[in-house]
PDB file of C-alpha atoms and ligand atoms in Angstrom:
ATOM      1  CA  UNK A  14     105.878  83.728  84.787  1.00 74.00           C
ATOM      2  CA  UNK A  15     103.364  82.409  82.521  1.00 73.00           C
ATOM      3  CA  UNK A  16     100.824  85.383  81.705  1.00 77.00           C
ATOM      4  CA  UNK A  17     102.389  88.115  83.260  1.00 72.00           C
ATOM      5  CA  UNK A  18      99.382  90.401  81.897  1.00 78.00           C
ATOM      6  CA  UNK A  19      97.317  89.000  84.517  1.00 91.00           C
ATOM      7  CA  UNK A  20      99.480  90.480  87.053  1.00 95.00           C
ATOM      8  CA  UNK A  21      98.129  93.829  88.566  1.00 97.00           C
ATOM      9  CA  UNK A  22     100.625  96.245  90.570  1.00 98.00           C
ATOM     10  CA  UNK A  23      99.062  99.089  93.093  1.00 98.00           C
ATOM     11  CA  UNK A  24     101.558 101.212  94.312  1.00 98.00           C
ATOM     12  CA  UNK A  25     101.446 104.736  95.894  1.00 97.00           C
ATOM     13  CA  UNK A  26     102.842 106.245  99.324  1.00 97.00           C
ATOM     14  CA  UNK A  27     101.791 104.595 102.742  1.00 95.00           C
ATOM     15  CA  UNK A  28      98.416 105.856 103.729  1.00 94.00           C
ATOM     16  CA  UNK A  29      96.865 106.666 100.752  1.00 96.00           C
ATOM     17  CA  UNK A  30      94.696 104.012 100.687  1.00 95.00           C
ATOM     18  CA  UNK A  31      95.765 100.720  98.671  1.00 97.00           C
ATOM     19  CA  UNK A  32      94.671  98.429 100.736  1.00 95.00           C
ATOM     20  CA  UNK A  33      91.622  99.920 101.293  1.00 96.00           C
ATOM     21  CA  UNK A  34      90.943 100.648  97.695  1.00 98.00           C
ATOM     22  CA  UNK A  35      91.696  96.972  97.071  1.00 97.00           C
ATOM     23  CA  UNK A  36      89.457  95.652  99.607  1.00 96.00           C
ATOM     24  CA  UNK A  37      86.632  97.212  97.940  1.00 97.00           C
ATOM     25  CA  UNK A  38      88.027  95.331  94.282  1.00 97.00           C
ATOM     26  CA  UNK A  39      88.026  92.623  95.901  1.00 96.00           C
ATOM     27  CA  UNK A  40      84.298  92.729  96.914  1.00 96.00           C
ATOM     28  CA  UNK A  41      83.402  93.269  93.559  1.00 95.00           C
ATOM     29  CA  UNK A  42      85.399  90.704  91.219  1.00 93.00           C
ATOM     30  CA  UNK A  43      85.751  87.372  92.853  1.00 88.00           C
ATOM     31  CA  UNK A  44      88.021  86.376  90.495  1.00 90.00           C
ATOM     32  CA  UNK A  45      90.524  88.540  91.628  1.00 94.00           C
ATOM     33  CA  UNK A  46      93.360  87.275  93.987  1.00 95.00           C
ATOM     34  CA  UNK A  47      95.475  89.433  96.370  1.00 96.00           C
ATOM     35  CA  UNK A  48      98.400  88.841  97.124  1.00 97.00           C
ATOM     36  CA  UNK A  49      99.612  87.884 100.442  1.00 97.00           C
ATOM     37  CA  UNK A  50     103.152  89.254 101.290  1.00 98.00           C
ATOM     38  CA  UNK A  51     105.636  88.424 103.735  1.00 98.00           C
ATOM     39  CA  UNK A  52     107.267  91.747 106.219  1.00 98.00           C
ATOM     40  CA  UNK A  53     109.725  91.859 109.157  1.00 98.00           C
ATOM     41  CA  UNK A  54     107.321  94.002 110.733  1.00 96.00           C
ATOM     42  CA  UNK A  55     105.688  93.242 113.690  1.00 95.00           C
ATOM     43  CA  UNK A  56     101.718  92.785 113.659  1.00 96.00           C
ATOM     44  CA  UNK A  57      99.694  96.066 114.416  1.00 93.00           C
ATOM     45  CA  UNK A  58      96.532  94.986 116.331  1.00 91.00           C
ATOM     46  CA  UNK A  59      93.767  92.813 114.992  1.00 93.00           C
ATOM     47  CA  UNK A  60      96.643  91.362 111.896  1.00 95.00           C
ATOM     48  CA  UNK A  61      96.689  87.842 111.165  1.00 97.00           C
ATOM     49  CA  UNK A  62      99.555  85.655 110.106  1.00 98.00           C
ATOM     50  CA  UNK A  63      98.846  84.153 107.001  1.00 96.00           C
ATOM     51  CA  UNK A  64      96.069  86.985 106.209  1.00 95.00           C
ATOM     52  CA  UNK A  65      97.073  90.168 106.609  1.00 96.00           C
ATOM     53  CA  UNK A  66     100.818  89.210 106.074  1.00 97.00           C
ATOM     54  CA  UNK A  67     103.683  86.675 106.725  1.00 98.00           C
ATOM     55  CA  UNK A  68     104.676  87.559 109.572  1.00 98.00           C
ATOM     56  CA  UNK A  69     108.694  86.414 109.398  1.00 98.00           C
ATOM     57  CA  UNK A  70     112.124  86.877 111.540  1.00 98.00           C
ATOM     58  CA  UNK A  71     114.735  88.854 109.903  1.00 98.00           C
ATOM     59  CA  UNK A  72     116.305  85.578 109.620  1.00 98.00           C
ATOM     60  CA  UNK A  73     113.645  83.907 108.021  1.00 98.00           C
ATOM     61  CA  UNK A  74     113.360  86.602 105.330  1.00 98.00           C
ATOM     62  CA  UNK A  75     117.143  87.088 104.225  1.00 98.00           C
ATOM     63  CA  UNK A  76     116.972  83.280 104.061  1.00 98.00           C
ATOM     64  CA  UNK A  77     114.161  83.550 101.302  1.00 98.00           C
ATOM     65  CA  UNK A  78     116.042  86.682  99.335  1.00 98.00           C
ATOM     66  CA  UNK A  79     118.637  84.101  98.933  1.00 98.00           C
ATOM     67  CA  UNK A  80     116.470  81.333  97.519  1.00 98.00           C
ATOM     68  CA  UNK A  81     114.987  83.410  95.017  1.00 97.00           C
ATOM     69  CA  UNK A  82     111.717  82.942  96.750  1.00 97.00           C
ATOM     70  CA  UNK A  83     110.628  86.472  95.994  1.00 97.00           C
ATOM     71  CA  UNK A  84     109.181  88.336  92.725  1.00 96.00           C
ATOM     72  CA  UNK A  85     110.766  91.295  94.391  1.00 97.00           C
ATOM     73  CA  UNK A  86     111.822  92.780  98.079  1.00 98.00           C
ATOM     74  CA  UNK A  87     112.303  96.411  99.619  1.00 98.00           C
ATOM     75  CA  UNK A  88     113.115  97.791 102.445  1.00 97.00           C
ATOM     76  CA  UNK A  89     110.320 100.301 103.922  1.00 95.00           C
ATOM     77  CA  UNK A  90     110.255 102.186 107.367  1.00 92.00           C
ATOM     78  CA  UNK A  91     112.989 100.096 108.847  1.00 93.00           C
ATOM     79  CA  UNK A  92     111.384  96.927 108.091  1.00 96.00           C
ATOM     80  CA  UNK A  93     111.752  94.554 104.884  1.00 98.00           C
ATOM     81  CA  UNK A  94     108.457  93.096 102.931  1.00 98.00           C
ATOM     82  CA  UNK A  95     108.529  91.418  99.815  1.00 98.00           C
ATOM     83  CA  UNK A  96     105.962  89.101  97.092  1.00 97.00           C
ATOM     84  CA  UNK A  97     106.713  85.175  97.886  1.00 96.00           C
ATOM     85  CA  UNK A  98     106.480  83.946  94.314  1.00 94.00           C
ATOM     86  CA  UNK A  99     105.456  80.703  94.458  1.00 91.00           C
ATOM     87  CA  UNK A 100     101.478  81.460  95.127  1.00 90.00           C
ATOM     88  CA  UNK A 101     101.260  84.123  92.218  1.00 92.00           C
ATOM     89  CA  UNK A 102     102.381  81.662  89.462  1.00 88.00           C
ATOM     90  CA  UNK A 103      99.356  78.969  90.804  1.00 90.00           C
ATOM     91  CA  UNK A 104      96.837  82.150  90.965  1.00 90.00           C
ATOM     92  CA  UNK A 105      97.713  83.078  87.470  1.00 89.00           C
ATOM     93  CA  UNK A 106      97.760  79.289  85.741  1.00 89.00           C
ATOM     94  CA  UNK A 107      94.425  78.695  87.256  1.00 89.00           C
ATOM     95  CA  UNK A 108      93.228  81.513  85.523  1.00 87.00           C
ATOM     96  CA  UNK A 109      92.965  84.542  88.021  1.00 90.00           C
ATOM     97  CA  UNK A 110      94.402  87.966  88.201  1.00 94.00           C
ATOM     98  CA  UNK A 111      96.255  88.594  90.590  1.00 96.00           C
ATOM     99  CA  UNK A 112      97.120  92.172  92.229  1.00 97.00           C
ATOM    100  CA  UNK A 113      99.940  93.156  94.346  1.00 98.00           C
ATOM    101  CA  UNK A 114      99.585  95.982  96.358  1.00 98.00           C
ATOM    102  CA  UNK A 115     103.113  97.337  97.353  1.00 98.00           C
ATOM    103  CA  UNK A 116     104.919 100.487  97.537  1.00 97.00           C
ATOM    104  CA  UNK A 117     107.297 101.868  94.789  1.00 97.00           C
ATOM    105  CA  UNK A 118     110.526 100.131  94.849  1.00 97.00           C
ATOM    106  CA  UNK A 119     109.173  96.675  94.743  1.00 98.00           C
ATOM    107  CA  UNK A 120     106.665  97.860  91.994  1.00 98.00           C
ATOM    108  CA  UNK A 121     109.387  99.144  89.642  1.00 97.00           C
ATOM    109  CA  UNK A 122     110.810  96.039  89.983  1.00 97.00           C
ATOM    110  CA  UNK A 123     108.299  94.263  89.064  1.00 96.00           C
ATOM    111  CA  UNK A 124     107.464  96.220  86.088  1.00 95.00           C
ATOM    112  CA  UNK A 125     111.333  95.388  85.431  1.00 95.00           C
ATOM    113  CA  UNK A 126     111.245  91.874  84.912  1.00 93.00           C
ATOM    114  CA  UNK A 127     107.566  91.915  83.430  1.00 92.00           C
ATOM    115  CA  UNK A 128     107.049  94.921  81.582  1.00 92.00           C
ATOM    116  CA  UNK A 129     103.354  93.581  80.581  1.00 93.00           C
ATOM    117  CA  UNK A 130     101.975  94.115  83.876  1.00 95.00           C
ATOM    118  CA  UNK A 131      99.393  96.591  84.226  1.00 96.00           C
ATOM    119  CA  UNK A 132     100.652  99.585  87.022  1.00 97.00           C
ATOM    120  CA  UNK A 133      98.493 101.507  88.727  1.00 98.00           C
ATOM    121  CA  UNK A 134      99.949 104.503  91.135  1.00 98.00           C
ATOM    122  CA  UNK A 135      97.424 106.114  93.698  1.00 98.00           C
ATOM    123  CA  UNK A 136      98.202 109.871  94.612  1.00 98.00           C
ATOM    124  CA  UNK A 137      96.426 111.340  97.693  1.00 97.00           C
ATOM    125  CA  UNK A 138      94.597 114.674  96.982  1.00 95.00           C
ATOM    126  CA  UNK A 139      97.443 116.570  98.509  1.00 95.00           C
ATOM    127  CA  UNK A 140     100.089 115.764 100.747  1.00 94.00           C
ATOM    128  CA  UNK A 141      98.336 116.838 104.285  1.00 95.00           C
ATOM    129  CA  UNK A 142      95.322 115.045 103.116  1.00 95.00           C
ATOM    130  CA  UNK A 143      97.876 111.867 103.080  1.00 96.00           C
ATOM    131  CA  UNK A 144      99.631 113.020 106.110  1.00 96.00           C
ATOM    132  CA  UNK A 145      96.065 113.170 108.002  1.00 96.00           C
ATOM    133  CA  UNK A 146      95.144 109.448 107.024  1.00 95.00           C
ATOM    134  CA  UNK A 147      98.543 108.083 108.136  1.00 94.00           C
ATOM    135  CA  UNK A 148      97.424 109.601 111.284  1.00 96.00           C
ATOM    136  CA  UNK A 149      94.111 109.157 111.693  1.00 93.00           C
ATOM    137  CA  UNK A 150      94.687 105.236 111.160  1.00 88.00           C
ATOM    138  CA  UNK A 151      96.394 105.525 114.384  1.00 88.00           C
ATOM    139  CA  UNK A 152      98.687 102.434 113.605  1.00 87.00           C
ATOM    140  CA  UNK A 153     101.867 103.310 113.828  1.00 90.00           C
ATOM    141  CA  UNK A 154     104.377 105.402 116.140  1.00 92.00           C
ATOM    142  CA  UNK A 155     105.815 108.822 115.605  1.00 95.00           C
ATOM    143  CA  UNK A 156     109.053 107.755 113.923  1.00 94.00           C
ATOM    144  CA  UNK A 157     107.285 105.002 111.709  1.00 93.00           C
ATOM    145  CA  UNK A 158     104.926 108.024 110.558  1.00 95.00           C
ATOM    146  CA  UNK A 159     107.927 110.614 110.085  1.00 95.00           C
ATOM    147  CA  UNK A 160     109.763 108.141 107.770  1.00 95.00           C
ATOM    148  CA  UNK A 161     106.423 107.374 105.853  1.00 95.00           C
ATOM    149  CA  UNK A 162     105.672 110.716 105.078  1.00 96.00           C
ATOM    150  CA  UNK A 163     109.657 111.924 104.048  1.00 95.00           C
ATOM    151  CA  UNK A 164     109.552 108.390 101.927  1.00 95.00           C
ATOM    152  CA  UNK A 165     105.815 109.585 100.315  1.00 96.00           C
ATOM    153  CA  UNK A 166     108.077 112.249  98.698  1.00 93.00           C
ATOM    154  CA  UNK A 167     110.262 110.571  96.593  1.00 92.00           C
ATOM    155  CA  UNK A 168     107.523 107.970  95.932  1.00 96.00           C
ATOM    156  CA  UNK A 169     105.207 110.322  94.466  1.00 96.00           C
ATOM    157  CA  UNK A 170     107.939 112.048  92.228  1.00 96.00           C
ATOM    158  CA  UNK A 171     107.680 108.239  90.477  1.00 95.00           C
ATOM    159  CA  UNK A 172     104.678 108.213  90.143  1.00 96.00           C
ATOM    160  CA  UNK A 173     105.064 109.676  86.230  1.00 95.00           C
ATOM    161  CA  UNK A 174     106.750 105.719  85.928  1.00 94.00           C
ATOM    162  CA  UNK A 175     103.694 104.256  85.753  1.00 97.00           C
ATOM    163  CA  UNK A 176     100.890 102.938  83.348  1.00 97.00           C
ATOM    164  CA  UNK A 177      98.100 104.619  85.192  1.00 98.00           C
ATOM    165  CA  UNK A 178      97.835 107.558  87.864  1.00 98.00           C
ATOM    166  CA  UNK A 179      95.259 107.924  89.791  1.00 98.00           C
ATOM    167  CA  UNK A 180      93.966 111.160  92.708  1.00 97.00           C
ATOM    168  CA  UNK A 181      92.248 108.502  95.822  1.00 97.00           C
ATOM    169  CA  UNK A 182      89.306 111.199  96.629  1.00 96.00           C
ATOM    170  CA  UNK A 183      86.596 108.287  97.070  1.00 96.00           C
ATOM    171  CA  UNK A 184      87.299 104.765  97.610  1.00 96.00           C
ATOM    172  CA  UNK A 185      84.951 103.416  96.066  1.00 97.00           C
ATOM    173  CA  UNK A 186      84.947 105.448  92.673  1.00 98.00           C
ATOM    174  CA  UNK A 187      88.288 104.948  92.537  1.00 98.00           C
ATOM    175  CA  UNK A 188      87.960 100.796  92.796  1.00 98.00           C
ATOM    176  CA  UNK A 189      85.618 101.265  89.583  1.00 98.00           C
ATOM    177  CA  UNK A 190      88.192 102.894  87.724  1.00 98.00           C
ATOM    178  CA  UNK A 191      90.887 100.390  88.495  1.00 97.00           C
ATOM    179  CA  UNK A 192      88.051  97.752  87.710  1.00 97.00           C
ATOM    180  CA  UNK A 193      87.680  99.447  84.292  1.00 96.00           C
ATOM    181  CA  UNK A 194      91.167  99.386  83.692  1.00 96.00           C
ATOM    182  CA  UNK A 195      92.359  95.980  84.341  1.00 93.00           C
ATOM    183  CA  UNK A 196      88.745  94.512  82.966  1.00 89.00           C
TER     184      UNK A 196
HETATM  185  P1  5GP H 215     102.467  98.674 106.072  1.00 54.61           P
HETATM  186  O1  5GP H 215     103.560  98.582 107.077  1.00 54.61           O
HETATM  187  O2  5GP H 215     101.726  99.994 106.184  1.00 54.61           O
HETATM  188  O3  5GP H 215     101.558  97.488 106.092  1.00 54.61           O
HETATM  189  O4  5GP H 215     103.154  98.671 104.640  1.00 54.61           O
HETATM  190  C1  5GP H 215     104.153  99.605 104.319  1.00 54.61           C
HETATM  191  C2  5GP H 215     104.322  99.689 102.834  1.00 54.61           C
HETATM  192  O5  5GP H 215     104.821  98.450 102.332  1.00 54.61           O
HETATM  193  C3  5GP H 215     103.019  99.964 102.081  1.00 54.61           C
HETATM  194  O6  5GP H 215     103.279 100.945 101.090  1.00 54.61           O
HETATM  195  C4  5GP H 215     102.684  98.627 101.465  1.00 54.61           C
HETATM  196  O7  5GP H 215     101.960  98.756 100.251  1.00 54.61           O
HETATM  197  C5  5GP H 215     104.073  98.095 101.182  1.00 54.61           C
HETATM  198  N1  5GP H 215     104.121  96.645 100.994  1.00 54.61           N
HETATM  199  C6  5GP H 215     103.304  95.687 101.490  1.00 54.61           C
HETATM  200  N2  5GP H 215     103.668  94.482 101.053  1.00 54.61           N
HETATM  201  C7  5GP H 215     104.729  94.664 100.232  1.00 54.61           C
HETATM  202  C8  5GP H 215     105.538  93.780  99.439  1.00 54.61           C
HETATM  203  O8  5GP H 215     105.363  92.571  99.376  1.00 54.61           O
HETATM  204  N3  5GP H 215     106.541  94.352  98.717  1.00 54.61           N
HETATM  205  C9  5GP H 215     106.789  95.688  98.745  1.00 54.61           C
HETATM  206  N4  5GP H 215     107.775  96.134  97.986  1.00 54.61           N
HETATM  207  N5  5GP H 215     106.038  96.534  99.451  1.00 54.61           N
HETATM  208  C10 5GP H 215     105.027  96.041 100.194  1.00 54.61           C
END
């Protein structure tokens, strides 16, 4: 990768609100590019293919581990996602930044291969505050929220790993400070 400093990881356990947080960075630096990753999972209601994910086969997804068509891969919840490469480098040469927003495993190996990257982990304010939003989003099932919440665990013990930490009280304050930080 060319300018690997333009590449922006947010990380954190599932429900504490990345993608939400990101949405609103989005709204308020056009010149900021999210990344679209590809999961094995199957759409929750109202997801598009091609928007909210790539939506791929198990098949489909081994087959691009094995041509090196990822920046990285994990398996989460009993379901694989990973960052197809190919867009990111485009993003970056014409001159954007370009955040991924993906949970801890991938992110540490991201910050792996390009140390230069800028890594941002998002804590809830307390664990049943992140236990309430996983459920209060209402999108996934019983198990799917059980394994979330025993994996936010170990995520947050990593969270030390990382450039910057971050409590997600208030969306949008907390967009600001990411915007001050990667500005
Ligand atoms: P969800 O199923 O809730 O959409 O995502 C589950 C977790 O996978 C979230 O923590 C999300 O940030 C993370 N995730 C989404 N895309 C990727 C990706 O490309 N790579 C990795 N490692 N994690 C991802």
């Amino acid at each position: 990768m060319k300018n690997p400093k333009k590449l922006i990881i947010i990380t954190g356990p599932s429900g504490v609100g990345k993608g939400t947080v990101v949405k609103a960075i989005l709204k308020k630096d056009i010149n900021i590019w999210l990344s679209i990753s590809a999961t094995t999972r199957k759409p929750r209601n109202g997801e598009e293919d091609g928007k909210d994910y790539y939506f791929l086969t198990t098949k489909k997804f081994k087959e691009m581990i094995n041509n090196e068509m990822f920046l990285e891969w994990a398996e989460f919840a009993g379901n694989y996602y990973g960052t197809p490469i190919n867009i990111i480098n485009e993003k970056i040469k014409h001159g954007n930044k370009v955040i991924l927003e993906i949970e801890v495993e991938g992110a540490c190996q991201v910050r792996e291969k390009f140390p230069e990257t800028i890594s941002i982990f998002l804590l809830p304010p307390n664990k049943k505050e992140l236990e309430k939003r996983i459920r209060n989003r209402g999108t996934d099932n019983e198990k799917s929220i059980l394994q979330r919440l025993e994996r936010a665990d170990f995520e947050m013990s990593s969270s030390k790993d990382f450039d910057y930490v971050l409590k997600n009280y208030e969306i949008d304050k907390t967009a600001d400070e990411i915007l001050k930080i990667i500005s």
